[in-house]
Short mmCIF file of C-alpha atoms in Angstrom, two decimals:
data_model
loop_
_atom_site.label_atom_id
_atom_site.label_comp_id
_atom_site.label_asym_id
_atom_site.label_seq_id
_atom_site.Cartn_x
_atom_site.Cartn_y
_atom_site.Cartn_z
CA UNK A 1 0.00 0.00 0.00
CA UNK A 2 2.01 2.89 -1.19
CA UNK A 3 -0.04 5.26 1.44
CA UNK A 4 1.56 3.40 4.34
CA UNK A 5 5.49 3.94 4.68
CA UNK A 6 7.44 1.43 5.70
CA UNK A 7 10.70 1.15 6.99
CA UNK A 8 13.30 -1.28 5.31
CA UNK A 9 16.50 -2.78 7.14
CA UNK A 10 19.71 -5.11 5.65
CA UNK A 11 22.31 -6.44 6.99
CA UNK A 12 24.63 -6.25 3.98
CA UNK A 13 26.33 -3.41 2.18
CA UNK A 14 24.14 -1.20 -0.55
CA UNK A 15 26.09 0.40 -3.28
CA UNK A 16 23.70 2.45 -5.73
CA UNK A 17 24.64 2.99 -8.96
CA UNK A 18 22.14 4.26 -11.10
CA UNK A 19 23.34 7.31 -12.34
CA UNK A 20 23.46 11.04 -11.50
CA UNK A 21 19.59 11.27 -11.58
CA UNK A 22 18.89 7.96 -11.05
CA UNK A 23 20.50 8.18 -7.43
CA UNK A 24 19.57 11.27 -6.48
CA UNK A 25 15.55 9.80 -7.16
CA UNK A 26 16.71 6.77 -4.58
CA UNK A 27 18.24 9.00 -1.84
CA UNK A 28 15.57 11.50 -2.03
CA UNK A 29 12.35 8.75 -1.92
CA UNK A 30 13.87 6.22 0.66
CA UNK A 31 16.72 7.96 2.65
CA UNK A 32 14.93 10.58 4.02
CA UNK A 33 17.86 11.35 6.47
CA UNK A 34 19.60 12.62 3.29
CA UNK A 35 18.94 16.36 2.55
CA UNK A 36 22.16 17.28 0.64
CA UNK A 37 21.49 14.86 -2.13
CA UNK A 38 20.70 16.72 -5.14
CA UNK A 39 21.61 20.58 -4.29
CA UNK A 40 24.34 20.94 -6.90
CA UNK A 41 24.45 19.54 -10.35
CA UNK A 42 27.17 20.09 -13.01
CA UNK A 43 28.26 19.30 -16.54
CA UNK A 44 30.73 20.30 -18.98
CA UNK A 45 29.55 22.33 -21.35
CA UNK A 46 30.60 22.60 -24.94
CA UNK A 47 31.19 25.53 -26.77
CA UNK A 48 32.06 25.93 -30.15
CA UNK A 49 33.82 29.28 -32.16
CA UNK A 50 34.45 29.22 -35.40
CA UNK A 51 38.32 30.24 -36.77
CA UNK A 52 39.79 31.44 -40.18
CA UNK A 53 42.45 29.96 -42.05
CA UNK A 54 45.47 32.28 -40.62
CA UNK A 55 44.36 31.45 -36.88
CA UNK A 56 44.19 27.44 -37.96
CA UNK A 57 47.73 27.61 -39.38
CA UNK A 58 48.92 28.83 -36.30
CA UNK A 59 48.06 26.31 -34.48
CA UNK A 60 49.30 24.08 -36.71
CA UNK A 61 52.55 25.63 -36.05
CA UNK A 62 52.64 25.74 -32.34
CA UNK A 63 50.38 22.63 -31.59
CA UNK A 64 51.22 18.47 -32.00
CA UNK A 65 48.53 16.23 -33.82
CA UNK A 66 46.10 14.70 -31.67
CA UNK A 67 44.17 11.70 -33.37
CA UNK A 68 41.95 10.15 -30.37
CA UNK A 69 39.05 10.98 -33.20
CA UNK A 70 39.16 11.30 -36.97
CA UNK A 71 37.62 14.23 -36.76
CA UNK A 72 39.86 16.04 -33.76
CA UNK A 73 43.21 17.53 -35.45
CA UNK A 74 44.56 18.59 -31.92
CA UNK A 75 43.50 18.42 -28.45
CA UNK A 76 45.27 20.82 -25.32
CA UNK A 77 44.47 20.97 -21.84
CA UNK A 78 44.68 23.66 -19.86
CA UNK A 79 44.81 24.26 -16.11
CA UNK A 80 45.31 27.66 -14.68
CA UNK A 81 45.85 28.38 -10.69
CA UNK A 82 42.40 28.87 -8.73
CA UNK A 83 40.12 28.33 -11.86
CA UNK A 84 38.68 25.78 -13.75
CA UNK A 85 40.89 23.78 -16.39
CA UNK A 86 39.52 23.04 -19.72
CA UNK A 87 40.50 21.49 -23.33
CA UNK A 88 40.69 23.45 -26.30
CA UNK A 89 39.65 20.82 -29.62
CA UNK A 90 40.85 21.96 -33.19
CA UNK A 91 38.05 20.09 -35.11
CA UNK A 92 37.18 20.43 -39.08
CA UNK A 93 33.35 21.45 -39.52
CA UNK A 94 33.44 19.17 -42.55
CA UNK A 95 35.67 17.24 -44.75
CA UNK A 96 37.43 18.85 -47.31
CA UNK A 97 37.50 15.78 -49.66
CA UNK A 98 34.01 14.98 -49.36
CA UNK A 99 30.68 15.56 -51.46
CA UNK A 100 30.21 17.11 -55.05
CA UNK A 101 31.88 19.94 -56.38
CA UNK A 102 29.23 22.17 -56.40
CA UNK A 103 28.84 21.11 -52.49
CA UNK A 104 32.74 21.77 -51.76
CA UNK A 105 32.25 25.25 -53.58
CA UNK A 106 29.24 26.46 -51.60
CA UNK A 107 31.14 25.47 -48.18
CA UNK A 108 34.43 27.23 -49.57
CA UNK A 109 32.07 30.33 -50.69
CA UNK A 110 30.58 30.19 -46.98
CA UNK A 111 33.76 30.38 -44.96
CA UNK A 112 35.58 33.49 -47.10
CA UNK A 113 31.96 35.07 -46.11
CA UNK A 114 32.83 34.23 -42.75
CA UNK A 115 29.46 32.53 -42.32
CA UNK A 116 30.89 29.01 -41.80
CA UNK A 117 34.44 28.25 -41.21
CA UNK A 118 36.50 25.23 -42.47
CA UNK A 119 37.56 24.79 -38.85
CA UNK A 120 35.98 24.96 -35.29
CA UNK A 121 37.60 25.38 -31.83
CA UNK A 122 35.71 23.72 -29.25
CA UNK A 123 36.12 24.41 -26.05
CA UNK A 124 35.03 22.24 -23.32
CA UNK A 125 34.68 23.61 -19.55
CA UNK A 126 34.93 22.24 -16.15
CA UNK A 127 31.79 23.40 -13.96
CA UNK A 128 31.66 24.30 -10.48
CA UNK A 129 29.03 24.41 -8.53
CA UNK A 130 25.98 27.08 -8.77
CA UNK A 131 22.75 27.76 -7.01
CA UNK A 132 21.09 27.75 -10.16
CA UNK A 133 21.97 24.22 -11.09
CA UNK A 134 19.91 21.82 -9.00
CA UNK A 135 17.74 18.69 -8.34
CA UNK A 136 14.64 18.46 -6.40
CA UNK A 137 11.45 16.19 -5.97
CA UNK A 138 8.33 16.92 -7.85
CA UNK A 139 5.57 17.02 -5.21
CA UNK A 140 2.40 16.50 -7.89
CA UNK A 141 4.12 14.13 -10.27
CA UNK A 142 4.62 10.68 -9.41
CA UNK A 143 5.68 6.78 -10.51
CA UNK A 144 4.45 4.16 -8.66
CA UNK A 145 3.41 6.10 -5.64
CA UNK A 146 7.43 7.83 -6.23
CA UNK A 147 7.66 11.45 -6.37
CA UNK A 148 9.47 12.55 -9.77
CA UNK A 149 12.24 14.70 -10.01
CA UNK A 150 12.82 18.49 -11.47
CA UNK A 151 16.32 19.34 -12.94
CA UNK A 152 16.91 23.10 -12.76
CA UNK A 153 20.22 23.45 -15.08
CA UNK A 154 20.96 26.73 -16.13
CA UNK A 155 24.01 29.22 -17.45
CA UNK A 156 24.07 32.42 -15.94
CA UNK A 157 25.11 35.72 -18.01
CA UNK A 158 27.75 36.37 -15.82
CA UNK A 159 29.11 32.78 -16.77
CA UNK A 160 29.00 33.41 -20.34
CA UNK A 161 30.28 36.65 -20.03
CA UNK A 162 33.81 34.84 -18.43
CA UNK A 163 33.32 32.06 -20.79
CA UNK A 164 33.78 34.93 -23.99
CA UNK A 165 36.29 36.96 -22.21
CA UNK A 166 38.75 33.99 -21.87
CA UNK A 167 37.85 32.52 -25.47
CA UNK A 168 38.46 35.68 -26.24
CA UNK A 169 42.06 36.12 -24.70
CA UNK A 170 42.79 32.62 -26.13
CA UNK A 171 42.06 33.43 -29.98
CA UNK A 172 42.94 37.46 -29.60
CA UNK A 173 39.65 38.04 -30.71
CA UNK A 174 36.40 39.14 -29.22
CA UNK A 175 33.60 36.62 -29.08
CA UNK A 176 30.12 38.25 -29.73
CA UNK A 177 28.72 34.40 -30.20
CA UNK A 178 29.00 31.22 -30.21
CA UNK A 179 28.86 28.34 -33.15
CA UNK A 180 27.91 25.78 -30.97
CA UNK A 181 26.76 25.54 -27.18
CA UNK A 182 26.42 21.85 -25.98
CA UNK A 183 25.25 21.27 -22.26
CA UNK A 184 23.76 17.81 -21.00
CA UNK A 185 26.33 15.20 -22.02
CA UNK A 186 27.64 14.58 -18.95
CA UNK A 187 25.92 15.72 -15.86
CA UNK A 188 27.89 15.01 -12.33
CA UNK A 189 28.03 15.93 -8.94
CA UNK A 190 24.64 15.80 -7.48
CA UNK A 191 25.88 14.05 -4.41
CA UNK A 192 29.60 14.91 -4.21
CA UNK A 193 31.97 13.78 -1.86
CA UNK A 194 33.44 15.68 0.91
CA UNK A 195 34.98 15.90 4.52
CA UNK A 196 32.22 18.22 5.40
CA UNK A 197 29.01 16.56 6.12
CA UNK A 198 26.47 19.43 5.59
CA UNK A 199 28.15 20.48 2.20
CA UNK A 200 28.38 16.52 0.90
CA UNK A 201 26.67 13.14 0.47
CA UNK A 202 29.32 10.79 0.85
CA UNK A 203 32.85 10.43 2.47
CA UNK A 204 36.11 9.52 0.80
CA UNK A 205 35.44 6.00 0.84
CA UNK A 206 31.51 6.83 -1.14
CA UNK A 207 30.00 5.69 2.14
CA UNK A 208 26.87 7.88 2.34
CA UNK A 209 26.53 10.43 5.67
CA UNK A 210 24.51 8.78 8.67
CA UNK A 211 23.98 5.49 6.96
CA UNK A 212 26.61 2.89 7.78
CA UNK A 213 26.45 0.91 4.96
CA UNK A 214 25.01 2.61 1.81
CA UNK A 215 27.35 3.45 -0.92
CA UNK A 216 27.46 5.49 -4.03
CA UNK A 217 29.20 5.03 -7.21
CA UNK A 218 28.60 7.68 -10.23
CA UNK A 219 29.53 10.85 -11.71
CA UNK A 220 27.37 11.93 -8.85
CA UNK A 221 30.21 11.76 -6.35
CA UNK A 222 32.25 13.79 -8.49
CA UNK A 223 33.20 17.35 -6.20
CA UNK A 224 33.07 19.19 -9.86
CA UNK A 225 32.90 18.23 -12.99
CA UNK A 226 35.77 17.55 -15.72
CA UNK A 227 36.52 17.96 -19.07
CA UNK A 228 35.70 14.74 -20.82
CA UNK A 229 33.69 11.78 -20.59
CA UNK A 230 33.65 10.35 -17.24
CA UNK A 231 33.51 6.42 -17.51
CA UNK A 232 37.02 5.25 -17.15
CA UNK A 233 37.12 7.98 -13.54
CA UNK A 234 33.47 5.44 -12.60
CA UNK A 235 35.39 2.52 -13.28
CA UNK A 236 38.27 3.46 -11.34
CA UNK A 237 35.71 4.66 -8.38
CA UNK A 238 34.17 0.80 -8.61
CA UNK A 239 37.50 -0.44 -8.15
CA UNK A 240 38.40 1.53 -5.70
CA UNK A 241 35.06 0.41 -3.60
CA UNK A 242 35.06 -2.69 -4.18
CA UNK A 243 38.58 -2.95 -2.68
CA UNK A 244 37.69 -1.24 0.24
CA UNK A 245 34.51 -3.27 0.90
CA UNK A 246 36.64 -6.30 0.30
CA UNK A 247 39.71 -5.30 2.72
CA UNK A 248 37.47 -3.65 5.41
CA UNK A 249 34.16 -5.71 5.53
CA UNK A 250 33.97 -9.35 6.69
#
């Protein structure tokens, strides 16, 4: 009867793994001791600017090949003292030696018009966390007696506004736009880990605050997002559990 509550006890470890959302729903409907769970959320955005021919051949110059993808001619990292890091991508918009002629002179006709360019930078951010960017229960919705959640995910002006200025100290050029603006790939950090138990979900170990044995394992745990695709830092986060829970549990 899912207008009774009832209280649930094991004996055994619980590790939940289902994802930044998909934990955050679990803490928020059965671990009611949990209030943190779900007050920051974080991605890595994506953000695309278009460069000329002279700027390309600079980097060219300056930068080594990177060839993780076809389609990435160079890849840099960058970390800078008390800010977020971030990767800079030298990607082609299309390929050159592709398609019809007529198709390879429209494209050529679009980039001296500066409307397209032959080559995109994409830059892609570390987040930290924001008021603005949240998870909470939706009291009217439900699933199978569950509440839902709402995602609140959004990019302040100010945020933008730092986001151009550094582009634009990167590429001496002011940025009035963007070509591309990706969010949602990756979200992280909904229940990050911490020393500090009113500012974090789970400890060191991913043990979750005033619970003995529940665990998390996600992106969720991550204290701020990074700059690519999280799986291989998961895996190494299972691994990492499941050789504590192995050393430390009988």
């Amino acid at each position: 009867n899912n207008s009774k509550k009832k209280t649930y006890y094991f004996k055994k470890d619980l590790i939940l793994c289902a994802g930044n959302f998909g934990n955050v729903f679990m803490l928020k409907n059965f671990f009611k001791k949990i209030k943190n769970s779900g007050k920051s959320l974080c991605d890595h955005p994506h953000i695309g600017v278009n460069v000329d021919f002279d700027l390309s051949k600079k980097f060219f110059e300056y930068q080594k090949k990177f060839n993780f993808e076809k389609k990435i001619i160079y890849e840099k990292l960058f970390i800078k003292k008390n800010k977020f890091y971030f990767t800079v991508q030298l990607t082609k918009n299309f390929d050159q030696n592709s398609g019809s002629f007529f198709v390879k002179f429209i494209k050529v006709l679009l980039h001296k018009l500066k409307i397209k360019s032959f080559y995109n930078l994409e830059f892609v951010l570390s987040q930290g966390k924001n008021n603005h960017r949240f998870i909470k229960l939706n009291q009217y919705s439900k699933i199978n007696g569950l509440n839902k959640l709402d995602v609140f995910y959004k990019l302040q002006k100010n945020e933008l506004k730092n986001i151009k200025d550094m582009i634009g100290q990167i590429i001496k050029k002011k940025i009035d736009n963007f070509s591309d603006l990706v969010i949602g790939n990756h979200p992280c950090c909904s229940n990050p880990m911490g020393k500090n138990k009113y500012l974090s979900v789970v400890d060191k170990n991913l043990k979750v605050h005033k619970y003995k044995n529940v665990y998390l394992c996600g992106s969720d745990v991550f204290p701020n997002s990074g700059v690519t695709n999280p799986t291989f830092t998961i895996m190494v986060l299972s691994r990492r559990l499941a050789f504590y829970l192995s050393r430390n549990k009988k």
